[in-house]
CSV table of C-alpha atoms (C1' of nucleotides) in Angstrom, one decimal:
chain,number,residue,atom,x,y,z
N,1,MET,CA,23.4,-14.7,-30.7
N,2,PRO,CA,21.9,-16.7,-27.8
N,3,ARG,CA,19.1,-19.2,-28.1
N,4,ARG,CA,15.5,-18.1,-28.1
N,5,VAL,CA,14.6,-15.5,-25.7
N,6,ASP,CA,11.2,-15.3,-24.0
N,7,PRO,CA,9.9,-12.1,-25.5
N,8,ASP,CA,7.9,-11.3,-22.4
N,9,VAL,CA,11.0,-11.7,-20.2
N,10,ARG,CA,12.9,-9.4,-22.6
N,11,ARG,CA,10.1,-6.8,-22.4
N,12,GLU,CA,10.0,-6.9,-18.7
N,13,GLN,CA,13.8,-6.4,-18.6
N,14,VAL,CA,13.4,-3.3,-20.7
N,15,ALA,CA,10.6,-2.1,-18.5
N,16,ASP,CA,12.8,-2.4,-15.5
N,17,ALA,CA,15.5,-0.3,-17.2
N,18,VAL,CA,12.9,2.4,-17.9
N,19,ILE,CA,11.7,2.3,-14.3
N,20,GLU,CA,15.3,2.7,-13.1
N,21,GLU,CA,16.0,5.5,-15.4
N,22,ILE,CA,12.8,7.3,-14.3
N,23,ALA,CA,13.7,6.9,-10.7
N,24,ALA,CA,17.2,8.1,-11.2
N,25,HIS,CA,16.8,11.0,-13.7
N,26,GLY,CA,13.1,11.5,-14.2
N,27,LEU,CA,10.7,10.4,-17.0
N,28,ARG,CA,11.9,13.2,-19.3
N,29,SER,CA,15.3,11.6,-19.4
N,30,VAL,CA,14.1,8.3,-20.8
N,31,THR,CA,15.4,7.7,-24.4
N,32,LEU,CA,16.2,4.6,-26.3
N,33,ALA,CA,19.9,5.3,-26.0
N,34,ARG,CA,19.7,5.3,-22.2
N,35,ILE,CA,17.6,2.2,-22.1
N,36,SER,CA,20.2,0.6,-24.3
N,37,GLU,CA,22.9,1.5,-21.9
N,38,ARG,CA,21.0,0.1,-18.9
N,39,THR,CA,20.1,-3.1,-20.6
N,40,GLY,CA,23.2,-3.8,-22.7
N,41,LEU,CA,20.9,-4.3,-25.7
N,42,ALA,CA,21.3,-2.4,-28.9
N,43,ILE,CA,18.6,0.2,-29.8
N,44,GLY,CA,17.4,-1.9,-32.8
N,45,SER,CA,17.1,-4.9,-30.6
N,46,ILE,CA,15.0,-3.1,-28.0
N,47,ARG,CA,12.8,-1.7,-30.7
N,48,HIS,CA,12.2,-5.1,-32.1
N,49,TYR,CA,10.1,-6.0,-29.1
N,50,PHE,CA,8.0,-2.9,-29.0
N,51,GLY,CA,6.8,-2.2,-32.6
N,52,ASP,CA,9.8,0.0,-33.2
N,53,THR,CA,8.8,2.9,-31.1
N,54,LEU,CA,9.8,4.4,-27.8
N,55,ARG,CA,6.2,5.2,-27.1
N,56,GLU,CA,5.3,1.5,-27.0
N,57,VAL,CA,8.1,1.0,-24.6
N,58,MET,CA,6.6,3.6,-22.3
N,59,ARG,CA,3.1,2.2,-22.6
N,60,PHE,CA,4.3,-1.3,-21.8
N,61,THR,CA,6.2,0.0,-18.8
N,62,LEU,CA,3.2,1.8,-17.4
N,63,ASN,CA,1.3,-1.5,-17.7
N,64,VAL,CA,3.9,-3.3,-15.8
N,65,LEU,CA,3.9,-0.7,-13.1
N,66,THR,CA,0.1,-0.7,-12.6
N,67,GLN,CA,0.0,-4.5,-12.5
N,68,ARG,CA,2.8,-4.9,-10.1
N,69,ILE,CA,1.5,-2.3,-7.7
N,70,GLY,CA,-2.0,-3.5,-8.0
N,71,ARG,CA,-0.9,-7.0,-7.2
N,72,ARG,CA,1.0,-5.8,-4.2
N,73,ALA,CA,-2.1,-4.0,-2.8
N,74,THR,CA,-4.2,-7.1,-2.6
N,75,THR,CA,-2.2,-9.0,0.0
N,76,MET,CA,-3.8,-7.6,3.1
N,77,SER,CA,-5.0,-8.3,6.7
N,78,ASP,CA,-8.4,-9.5,7.7
N,79,ASP,CA,-9.3,-6.6,10.0
N,80,PRO,CA,-10.8,-3.7,7.9
N,81,VAL,CA,-8.9,-1.0,9.8
N,82,ALA,CA,-5.6,-2.9,9.3
N,83,ARG,CA,-6.4,-3.3,5.7
N,84,ILE,CA,-7.0,0.4,5.2
N,85,THR,CA,-3.7,1.0,6.9
N,86,ASP,CA,-2.0,-1.5,4.7
N,87,VAL,CA,-3.3,0.1,1.5
N,88,ILE,CA,-2.2,3.5,2.6
N,89,ALA,CA,1.2,2.2,3.7
N,90,PHE,CA,1.6,0.7,0.3
N,91,ALA,CA,1.5,4.2,-1.1
N,92,ALA,CA,4.7,5.1,0.7
N,93,PRO,CA,6.9,2.0,0.3
N,94,THR,CA,10.3,1.6,2.0
N,95,SER,CA,12.1,-1.0,-0.1
N,96,ASP,CA,14.3,0.3,-2.9
N,97,GLN,CA,12.5,-1.6,-5.6
N,98,GLU,CA,9.1,-0.7,-4.5
N,99,ARG,CA,10.1,2.9,-4.1
N,100,ARG,CA,11.4,3.1,-7.6
N,101,GLU,CA,8.2,1.7,-8.9
N,102,HIS,CA,6.1,4.1,-7.0
N,103,ILE,CA,8.2,7.1,-8.0
N,104,ALA,CA,7.9,6.0,-11.6
N,105,LEU,CA,4.2,5.8,-11.3
N,106,VAL,CA,4.0,9.3,-9.9
N,107,GLU,CA,6.0,10.6,-12.8
N,108,TYR,CA,3.7,8.7,-15.2
N,109,ARG,CA,0.7,10.3,-13.6
N,110,VAL,CA,2.1,13.8,-14.0
N,111,MET,CA,2.9,13.1,-17.7
N,112,ALA,CA,-0.5,11.5,-18.2
N,113,ARG,CA,-2.2,14.7,-17.1
N,114,THR,CA,-1.4,16.2,-20.5
N,115,ASP,CA,-1.1,13.0,-22.7
N,116,PRO,CA,-4.6,11.6,-23.5
N,117,GLU,CA,-3.3,8.2,-24.5
N,118,PHE,CA,-1.8,7.6,-21.1
N,119,ALA,CA,-4.5,9.4,-19.3
N,120,ALA,CA,-7.0,6.6,-19.9
N,121,ASP,CA,-4.8,4.0,-18.3
N,122,ILE,CA,-4.0,6.1,-15.3
N,123,ALA,CA,-7.7,7.1,-14.8
N,124,ALA,CA,-8.7,3.4,-14.7
N,125,THR,CA,-6.1,2.8,-12.0
N,126,SER,CA,-7.3,5.8,-10.0
N,127,LEU,CA,-10.9,4.6,-10.2
N,128,GLN,CA,-9.9,1.2,-9.0
N,129,GLY,CA,-7.9,2.7,-6.1
N,130,ALA,CA,-10.7,4.9,-5.0
N,131,GLU,CA,-13.1,2.0,-5.2
N,132,VAL,CA,-10.9,-0.1,-3.0
N,133,VAL,CA,-10.6,2.7,-0.4
N,134,ARG,CA,-14.4,3.2,-0.4
N,135,SER,CA,-15.1,-0.5,-0.1
N,136,LEU,CA,-12.6,-0.9,2.8
N,137,LEU,CA,-14.1,2.1,4.5
N,138,ARG,CA,-17.6,0.5,4.2
N,139,ASP,CA,-16.2,-2.6,5.8
N,140,ALA,CA,-14.6,-0.7,8.6
N,141,LEU,CA,-17.8,1.2,9.3
N,142,ALA,CA,-20.1,-1.7,8.9
N,143,ASP,CA,-21.1,-1.5,12.5
N,144,ARG,CA,-21.6,2.3,12.5
N,145,ALA,CA,-24.5,4.5,11.5
N,146,ILE,CA,-23.3,6.6,8.7
N,147,ASP,CA,-25.1,8.1,5.7
N,148,GLU,CA,-23.8,8.0,2.2
N,149,GLU,CA,-22.8,11.6,2.1
N,150,ALA,CA,-20.6,11.3,5.2
N,151,LEU,CA,-19.2,8.1,3.8
N,152,ARG,CA,-18.2,9.9,0.6
N,153,ARG,CA,-16.4,12.6,2.6
N,154,GLU,CA,-14.6,10.1,4.8
N,155,ALA,CA,-13.5,8.2,1.7
N,156,LEU,CA,-12.1,11.5,0.3
N,157,LEU,CA,-10.1,11.9,3.5
N,158,LEU,CA,-8.6,8.5,3.2
N,159,PHE,CA,-8.0,8.8,-0.5
N,160,THR,CA,-6.3,12.2,0.1
N,161,LEU,CA,-4.0,10.4,2.6
N,162,VAL,CA,-3.1,7.9,-0.1
N,163,GLU,CA,-2.4,10.7,-2.5
N,164,GLY,CA,-0.4,12.7,0.1
N,165,PHE,CA,1.8,9.8,1.2
N,166,SER,CA,2.2,8.7,-2.4
N,167,PHE,CA,3.3,12.0,-3.8
N,168,GLY,CA,5.1,13.2,-0.7
N,169,SER,CA,7.1,10.1,-0.4
N,170,ALA,CA,8.0,10.0,-4.0
N,171,MET,CA,9.3,13.5,-3.8
N,172,LEU,CA,11.6,12.7,-0.9
N,173,SER,CA,15.1,11.4,-1.3
N,174,SER,CA,14.6,8.9,1.4
N,175,PRO,CA,11.5,6.9,2.4
N,176,LEU,CA,9.1,8.0,5.1
N,177,ARG,CA,9.1,5.8,8.2
N,178,GLU,CA,6.6,3.1,7.9
N,179,THR,CA,5.7,3.2,11.6
N,180,ASP,CA,4.9,6.9,11.2
N,181,VAL,CA,2.7,6.3,8.2
N,182,ARG,CA,0.9,3.4,10.0
N,183,ASP,CA,0.5,5.4,13.2
N,184,VAL,CA,-1.0,8.4,11.4
N,185,VAL,CA,-3.4,6.2,9.4
N,186,THR,CA,-4.4,4.0,12.3
N,187,ALA,CA,-5.2,7.0,14.6
N,188,THR,CA,-7.1,8.7,11.8
N,189,VAL,CA,-9.2,5.7,11.1
N,190,HIS,CA,-9.9,5.1,14.8
N,191,ARG,CA,-11.0,8.7,15.3
N,192,LEU,CA,-13.1,8.4,12.1
N,193,ARG,CA,-14.9,5.4,13.5
N,194,GLY,CA,-15.4,7.1,16.8
N,195,ALA,CA,-17.2,10.0,15.1
N,196,TYR,CA,-20.1,7.7,14.2
N,197,PRO,CA,-22.2,5.8,16.8
N,198,PRO,CA,-22.4,2.1,16.6
N,199,VAL,CA,-25.6,0.8,14.9
N,200,GLU,CA,-26.8,-0.8,18.2
N,201,GLU,CA,-26.7,2.4,20.1
N,202,VAL,CA,-28.7,4.1,17.5
N,203,ALA,CA,-31.4,1.5,17.8
N,204,GLU,CA,-31.4,1.8,21.6
N,205,ASP,CA,-31.7,5.5,21.4
N,206,ALA,CA,-34.8,5.1,19.2
N,207,LEU,CA,-36.3,2.8,21.9
N,208,SER,CA,-35.7,5.2,24.8
F,1,MET,CA,9.2,49.5,-31.0
F,2,PRO,CA,7.4,50.9,-28.0
F,3,ARG,CA,8.8,53.1,-25.4
F,4,ARG,CA,10.8,51.7,-22.5
F,5,VAL,CA,9.4,48.6,-21.0
F,6,ASP,CA,9.6,47.8,-17.3
F,7,PRO,CA,11.9,44.7,-17.4
F,8,ASP,CA,10.2,43.2,-14.4
F,9,VAL,CA,6.8,43.5,-16.0
F,10,ARG,CA,8.2,41.9,-19.1
F,11,ARG,CA,9.7,39.0,-17.1
F,12,GLU,CA,6.4,38.5,-15.3
F,13,GLN,CA,4.6,38.3,-18.6
F,14,VAL,CA,7.0,35.6,-19.8
F,15,ALA,CA,6.6,33.7,-16.5
F,16,ASP,CA,2.8,33.8,-17.0
F,17,ALA,CA,3.2,32.3,-20.5
F,18,VAL,CA,5.4,29.5,-19.0
F,19,ILE,CA,2.8,28.8,-16.4
F,20,GLU,CA,0.0,28.6,-18.9
F,21,GLU,CA,2.1,26.3,-21.1
F,22,ILE,CA,2.8,24.0,-18.2
F,23,ALA,CA,-0.8,23.8,-17.2
F,24,ALA,CA,-1.9,23.1,-20.7
F,25,HIS,CA,0.8,20.8,-22.0
F,26,GLY,CA,3.1,19.9,-19.1
F,27,LEU,CA,6.5,21.2,-18.2
F,28,ARG,CA,8.2,19.0,-20.7
F,29,SER,CA,6.5,21.1,-23.5
F,30,VAL,CA,8.0,24.4,-22.5
F,31,THR,CA,10.3,25.7,-25.2
F,32,LEU,CA,11.3,29.2,-26.2
F,33,ALA,CA,9.3,28.8,-29.4
F,34,ARG,CA,6.2,28.1,-27.4
F,35,ILE,CA,6.7,30.9,-25.0
F,36,SER,CA,7.2,33.1,-28.1
F,37,GLU,CA,3.9,32.0,-29.4
F,38,ARG,CA,2.1,32.7,-26.2
F,39,THR,CA,3.7,36.1,-25.6
F,40,GLY,CA,3.9,37.4,-29.1
F,41,LEU,CA,7.5,38.2,-28.5
F,42,ALA,CA,10.4,36.9,-30.6
F,43,ILE,CA,12.7,34.4,-29.1
F,44,GLY,CA,15.6,36.8,-29.1
F,45,SER,CA,13.5,39.3,-27.3
F,46,ILE,CA,12.5,36.9,-24.6
F,47,ARG,CA,16.1,35.8,-24.1
F,48,HIS,CA,17.2,39.3,-23.7
F,49,TYR,CA,15.5,39.5,-20.3
F,50,PHE,CA,16.9,36.2,-19.0
F,51,GLY,CA,20.6,36.0,-19.7
F,52,ASP,CA,19.9,34.3,-23.0
F,53,THR,CA,18.9,30.9,-21.7
F,54,LEU,CA,15.7,29.0,-21.3
F,55,ARG,CA,16.9,27.7,-18.0
F,56,GLU,CA,16.9,31.2,-16.5
F,57,VAL,CA,13.3,31.6,-17.7
F,58,MET,CA,12.4,28.5,-15.9
F,59,ARG,CA,14.2,29.5,-12.7
F,60,PHE,CA,12.6,32.9,-12.7
F,61,THR,CA,9.1,31.4,-13.2
F,62,LEU,CA,9.6,29.0,-10.3
F,63,ASN,CA,10.5,32.0,-8.2
F,64,VAL,CA,7.3,33.8,-9.3
F,65,LEU,CA,5.3,30.8,-8.4
F,66,THR,CA,6.6,30.3,-5.0
F,67,GLN,CA,6.2,33.9,-4.1
F,68,ARG,CA,2.7,34.2,-5.4
F,69,ILE,CA,1.6,31.0,-3.6
F,70,GLY,CA,3.4,31.9,-0.5
F,71,ARG,CA,1.8,35.4,-0.4
F,72,ARG,CA,-1.6,33.9,-0.9
F,73,ALA,CA,-1.2,31.5,2.1
F,74,THR,CA,-0.7,34.3,4.6
F,75,THR,CA,-4.1,35.9,4.4
F,76,MET,CA,-5.9,33.8,6.9
F,77,SER,CA,-8.4,33.7,9.7
F,78,ASP,CA,-7.7,34.3,13.4
F,79,ASP,CA,-9.0,31.0,14.7
F,80,PRO,CA,-6.2,28.4,14.6
F,81,VAL,CA,-8.4,25.6,13.3
F,82,ALA,CA,-9.8,27.9,10.6
F,83,ARG,CA,-6.3,28.8,9.7
F,84,ILE,CA,-5.2,25.2,9.2
F,85,THR,CA,-8.3,24.7,7.1
F,86,ASP,CA,-7.4,27.8,5.0
F,87,VAL,CA,-3.8,26.6,4.4
F,88,ILE,CA,-4.9,23.2,3.3
F,89,ALA,CA,-7.7,24.6,1.2
F,90,PHE,CA,-5.1,26.7,-0.6
F,91,ALA,CA,-3.5,23.5,-1.7
F,92,ALA,CA,-6.5,22.7,-3.8
F,93,PRO,CA,-7.6,26.0,-5.3
F,94,THR,CA,-10.7,26.4,-7.4
F,95,SER,CA,-10.1,29.6,-9.5
F,96,ASP,CA,-8.5,29.0,-12.9
F,97,GLN,CA,-5.5,31.2,-12.4
F,98,GLU,CA,-4.7,29.7,-9.0
F,99,ARG,CA,-5.2,26.2,-10.3
F,100,ARG,CA,-2.8,26.8,-13.1
F,101,GLU,CA,-0.2,28.1,-10.7
F,102,HIS,CA,-0.6,25.1,-8.4
F,103,ILE,CA,-0.4,22.7,-11.2
F,104,ALA,CA,2.8,24.3,-12.5
F,105,LEU,CA,4.3,24.1,-9.0
F,106,VAL,CA,3.5,20.4,-8.8
F,107,GLU,CA,5.2,19.9,-12.2
F,108,TYR,CA,8.2,21.9,-11.0
F,109,ARG,CA,8.4,19.7,-7.9
F,110,VAL,CA,8.5,16.6,-9.9
F,111,MET,CA,11.2,17.9,-12.1
F,112,ALA,CA,13.2,19.2,-9.2
F,113,ARG,CA,13.4,15.7,-7.8
F,114,THR,CA,16.1,15.0,-10.3
F,115,ASP,CA,17.5,18.5,-11.0
F,116,PRO,CA,19.7,19.7,-8.1
F,117,GLU,CA,19.6,23.3,-9.1
F,118,PHE,CA,15.8,23.5,-8.7
F,119,ALA,CA,15.8,21.1,-5.8
F,120,ALA,CA,17.2,23.6,-3.4
F,121,ASP,CA,14.5,26.2,-4.2
F,122,ILE,CA,11.8,23.6,-3.8
F,123,ALA,CA,13.2,22.2,-0.6
F,124,ALA,CA,13.2,25.7,0.9
F,125,THR,CA,9.5,26.1,0.0
F,126,SER,CA,8.7,22.7,1.5
F,127,LEU,CA,10.5,23.4,4.7
F,128,GLN,CA,8.5,26.7,5.0
F,129,GLY,CA,5.3,24.9,4.4
F,130,ALA,CA,6.0,22.3,7.0
F,131,GLU,CA,6.9,24.9,9.5
F,132,VAL,CA,3.7,26.8,8.9
F,133,VAL,CA,1.7,23.7,9.4
F,134,ARG,CA,3.5,22.8,12.6
F,135,SER,CA,3.2,26.2,14.0
F,136,LEU,CA,-0.5,26.4,13.2
F,137,LEU,CA,-1.0,23.0,14.8
F,138,ARG,CA,0.8,24.2,18.0
F,139,ASP,CA,-1.6,27.1,18.1
F,140,ALA,CA,-4.6,24.9,17.6
F,141,LEU,CA,-3.5,22.6,20.4
F,142,ALA,CA,-2.2,25.3,22.7
F,143,ASP,CA,-5.0,24.3,25.2
F,144,ARG,CA,-4.3,20.6,25.0
F,145,ALA,CA,-1.8,18.3,26.6
F,146,ILE,CA,0.3,16.8,23.9
F,147,ASP,CA,3.9,15.7,23.8
F,148,GLU,CA,6.4,16.6,21.1
F,149,GLU,CA,6.4,13.2,19.5
F,150,ALA,CA,2.6,13.2,19.1
F,151,LEU,CA,2.7,16.7,17.8
F,152,ARG,CA,5.2,15.6,15.2
F,153,ARG,CA,2.9,12.8,14.1
F,154,GLU,CA,-0.1,15.0,13.9
F,155,ALA,CA,1.8,17.5,11.9
F,156,LEU,CA,2.7,14.7,9.5
F,157,LEU,CA,-1.0,13.9,9.2
F,158,LEU,CA,-1.9,17.5,8.3
F,159,PHE,CA,1.1,17.9,6.0
F,160,THR,CA,0.1,14.7,4.2
F,161,LEU,CA,-3.4,16.2,3.7
F,162,VAL,CA,-1.7,19.3,2.1
F,163,GLU,CA,0.3,17.0,-0.2
F,164,GLY,CA,-2.7,14.9,-1.0
F,165,PHE,CA,-5.0,17.7,-1.9
F,166,SER,CA,-2.2,19.5,-3.7
F,167,PHE,CA,-1.2,16.5,-5.9
F,168,GLY,CA,-4.6,15.0,-6.2
F,169,SER,CA,-6.2,18.3,-7.2
F,170,ALA,CA,-3.5,19.1,-9.7
F,171,MET,CA,-3.9,15.7,-11.4
F,172,LEU,CA,-7.7,16.2,-11.9
F,173,SER,CA,-9.2,17.9,-14.9
F,174,SER,CA,-11.6,19.9,-12.7
F,175,PRO,CA,-11.1,21.3,-9.2
F,176,LEU,CA,-12.2,19.6,-6.0
F,177,ARG,CA,-15.1,21.1,-4.3
F,178,GLU,CA,-13.9,23.6,-1.7
F,179,THR,CA,-16.6,22.7,0.7
F,180,ASP,CA,-15.5,19.0,0.5
F,181,VAL,CA,-11.9,20.0,1.2
F,182,ARG,CA,-12.9,22.3,4.1
F,183,ASP,CA,-15.3,19.7,5.6
F,184,VAL,CA,-12.7,17.0,5.5
F,185,VAL,CA,-10.0,19.2,7.1
F,186,THR,CA,-12.3,20.7,9.7
F,187,ALA,CA,-13.5,17.3,10.8
F,188,THR,CA,-10.0,15.9,10.9
F,189,VAL,CA,-8.7,18.8,13.0
F,190,HIS,CA,-11.6,18.7,15.4
F,191,ARG,CA,-11.1,15.0,15.9
F,192,LEU,CA,-7.4,15.5,16.3
F,193,ARG,CA,-8.0,18.1,19.0
F,194,GLY,CA,-10.5,15.7,20.7
F,195,ALA,CA,-7.8,13.1,21.0
F,196,TYR,CA,-5.9,15.1,23.5
F,197,PRO,CA,-7.3,16.3,26.9
F,198,PRO,CA,-7.5,20.0,27.7
F,199,VAL,CA,-4.6,21.2,29.9
F,200,GLU,CA,-7.0,22.0,32.7
F,201,GLU,CA,-8.4,18.5,32.9
F,202,VAL,CA,-4.9,17.1,33.1
F,203,ALA,CA,-4.2,19.3,36.1
F,204,GLU,CA,-7.5,18.3,37.8
F,205,ASP,CA,-6.6,14.6,37.2
F,206,ALA,CA,-3.3,15.2,39.0
F,207,LEU,CA,-5.1,16.7,41.9
F,208,SER,CA,-7.7,13.9,42.3
U,1,DA,C1',18.7,-29.0,-46.9
U,2,DC,C1',15.9,-25.3,-47.4
U,3,DT,C1',12.7,-21.9,-45.7
U,4,DT,C1',10.8,-19.3,-42.2
U,5,DT,C1',11.1,-17.1,-37.9
U,6,DT,C1',13.5,-14.8,-34.3
U,7,DT,C1',17.0,-11.9,-32.7
U,8,DT,C1',20.5,-8.6,-32.8
U,9,DG,C1',21.9,-4.6,-34.7
U,10,DG,C1',22.5,0.0,-36.8
U,11,DC,C1',22.5,3.5,-40.9
U,12,DA,C1',20.5,7.5,-42.7
U,13,DT,C1',17.5,11.1,-42.3
U,14,DG,C1',14.7,14.8,-40.7
U,15,DG,C1',13.0,17.4,-37.0
U,16,DA,C1',13.2,20.0,-32.8
U,17,DC,C1',15.6,22.7,-30.0
U,18,DG,C1',19.0,25.6,-27.3
U,19,DT,C1',22.4,28.8,-27.7
U,20,DG,C1',26.4,31.8,-29.4
U,21,DC,C1',26.3,35.7,-31.6
U,22,DT,C1',25.1,39.7,-34.3
U,23,DA,C1',22.4,43.7,-36.0
U,24,DG,C1',19.5,47.5,-36.2
U,25,DA,C1',16.0,50.7,-34.4
U,26,DA,C1',14.4,53.6,-30.9
U,27,DA,C1',14.7,55.7,-26.4
U,28,DC,C1',17.3,58.1,-23.3
U,29,DG,C1',21.0,60.9,-21.2
U,30,DC,C1',24.5,64.3,-21.5
M,1,DG,C1',23.7,66.0,-32.0
M,2,DC,C1',26.1,62.1,-30.5
M,3,DG,C1',27.0,58.2,-27.7
M,4,DT,C1',25.0,54.9,-24.7
M,5,DT,C1',21.5,51.9,-23.4
M,6,DT,C1',17.5,49.3,-24.2
M,7,DC,C1',14.7,46.5,-26.9
M,8,DT,C1',13.4,43.7,-30.7
M,9,DA,C1',14.8,40.2,-33.6
M,10,DG,C1',16.8,36.2,-35.8
M,11,DC,C1',20.7,33.5,-38.3
M,12,DA,C1',23.7,29.6,-38.0
M,13,DC,C1',25.2,25.8,-36.0
M,14,DG,C1',25.7,21.8,-33.2
M,15,DT,C1',23.4,18.4,-30.4
M,16,DC,C1',20.1,15.1,-29.5
M,17,DC,C1',16.7,12.1,-30.6
M,18,DA,C1',13.0,9.2,-32.8
M,19,DT,C1',12.1,6.6,-36.5
M,20,DG,C1',11.8,4.3,-41.3
M,21,DC,C1',14.1,0.9,-43.0
M,22,DC,C1',17.5,-2.6,-44.0
M,23,DA,C1',20.7,-6.5,-43.1
M,24,DA,C1',22.8,-10.6,-41.2
M,25,DA,C1',23.1,-14.5,-38.1
M,26,DA,C1',21.2,-18.1,-35.7
M,27,DA,C1',17.3,-20.9,-34.2
M,28,DA,C1',13.4,-23.4,-35.4
M,29,DG,C1',10.2,-25.7,-38.5
M,30,DT,C1',9.1,-28.6,-42.5
DNA sequence: ACTTTTTTGGCATGGACGTGCTAGAAACGC
DNA sequence: GCGTTTCTAGCACGTCCATGCCAAAAAAGT
């Protein structure tokens, strides 16, 4: 038996095994036996770190996922339009590791629809995401005349793109092209901006 | 025992029970025992109609889903823009029955990601959907000058909206507002059209 | 040196479930 | 009326899995 292990490191190792299993075979296929195979740890050993139950393993793993993905989404450009594009591009990652994590999160979301205990965690994440999008959109339209109702609808558009790229990409066997995603989003946001007059023009119109 | 039953009707009854179970508790919760509870038929009786296996039940149900949803998506307006809006609005239905069916399809899609046998059926459906979107987009842009590459990208935008509304709506406990969905799509398509000059203007530009 | 904590490990049990297979009743066809 | 088909039904068994619980070895603390 080796010297002392950092329990957090061990838990993260187990979470990674769960993520890999989900990405490879779906969330339904996650069992202690399969985690054991992937980690090389015995079932009893795994259980030791998670209050003895598979459910705790699953909860911890969801927590790891949301934190990793949330952390990733905060490293962004200064330009508001570019930041929106970054956020949406994050929803359709291209690196293997990130893809696996995103796929796992989609699978968790589907499960959480019918499991109240996980639903709360997922809902909190969704609210955060929606708030980020809305906030970014406000920044991007700071120089435009737009009422709250229209802002809400435009936020829905962007959020739907996040959802669409997230789900669509997770369901594919290979990643979407990042340039495609960025081009689509950039064009959409520019057209969106173009639909609302700059604030200065509105003032000039009132004068004339 | 009643008189002769129409086997197709019986099978459809079972499929409906599966759909309800999926919508209520997720696809992972579908078992012969639960189908039995929902239909009032004994397990042996259910199996009789499906070659004895649950898997056949699941396959048949997927078939029912794709046919129902595909049939629904063909009753559309004449105006190409309105037709695109209709298709995308179908992805986020508001009636209880349609919602259940769409939710069930989303759950099947997630399962099919890691089950080759179902993947083929789902892939065929996705290809069809993408082709419908592309074709509608061509119609809507028939009077516009657009190259194939841009058309592909715009189709990706629309298809992503379909995916986004489909997944997003399925994950919610109550439906999106149809007017919101339609407003978002209509605005997006109009802006999209506005990004490409009419064919006549292009010809005039060439003359001058 | 002894006690406590940490880590690895796994037995035993019960539950859930799918499936191979069988049986009987009723409808139908000849 | 008899044989065939259809339909309803469920037993028995094997597989898979989570979980309550226990044990031993090694590290760490006193």
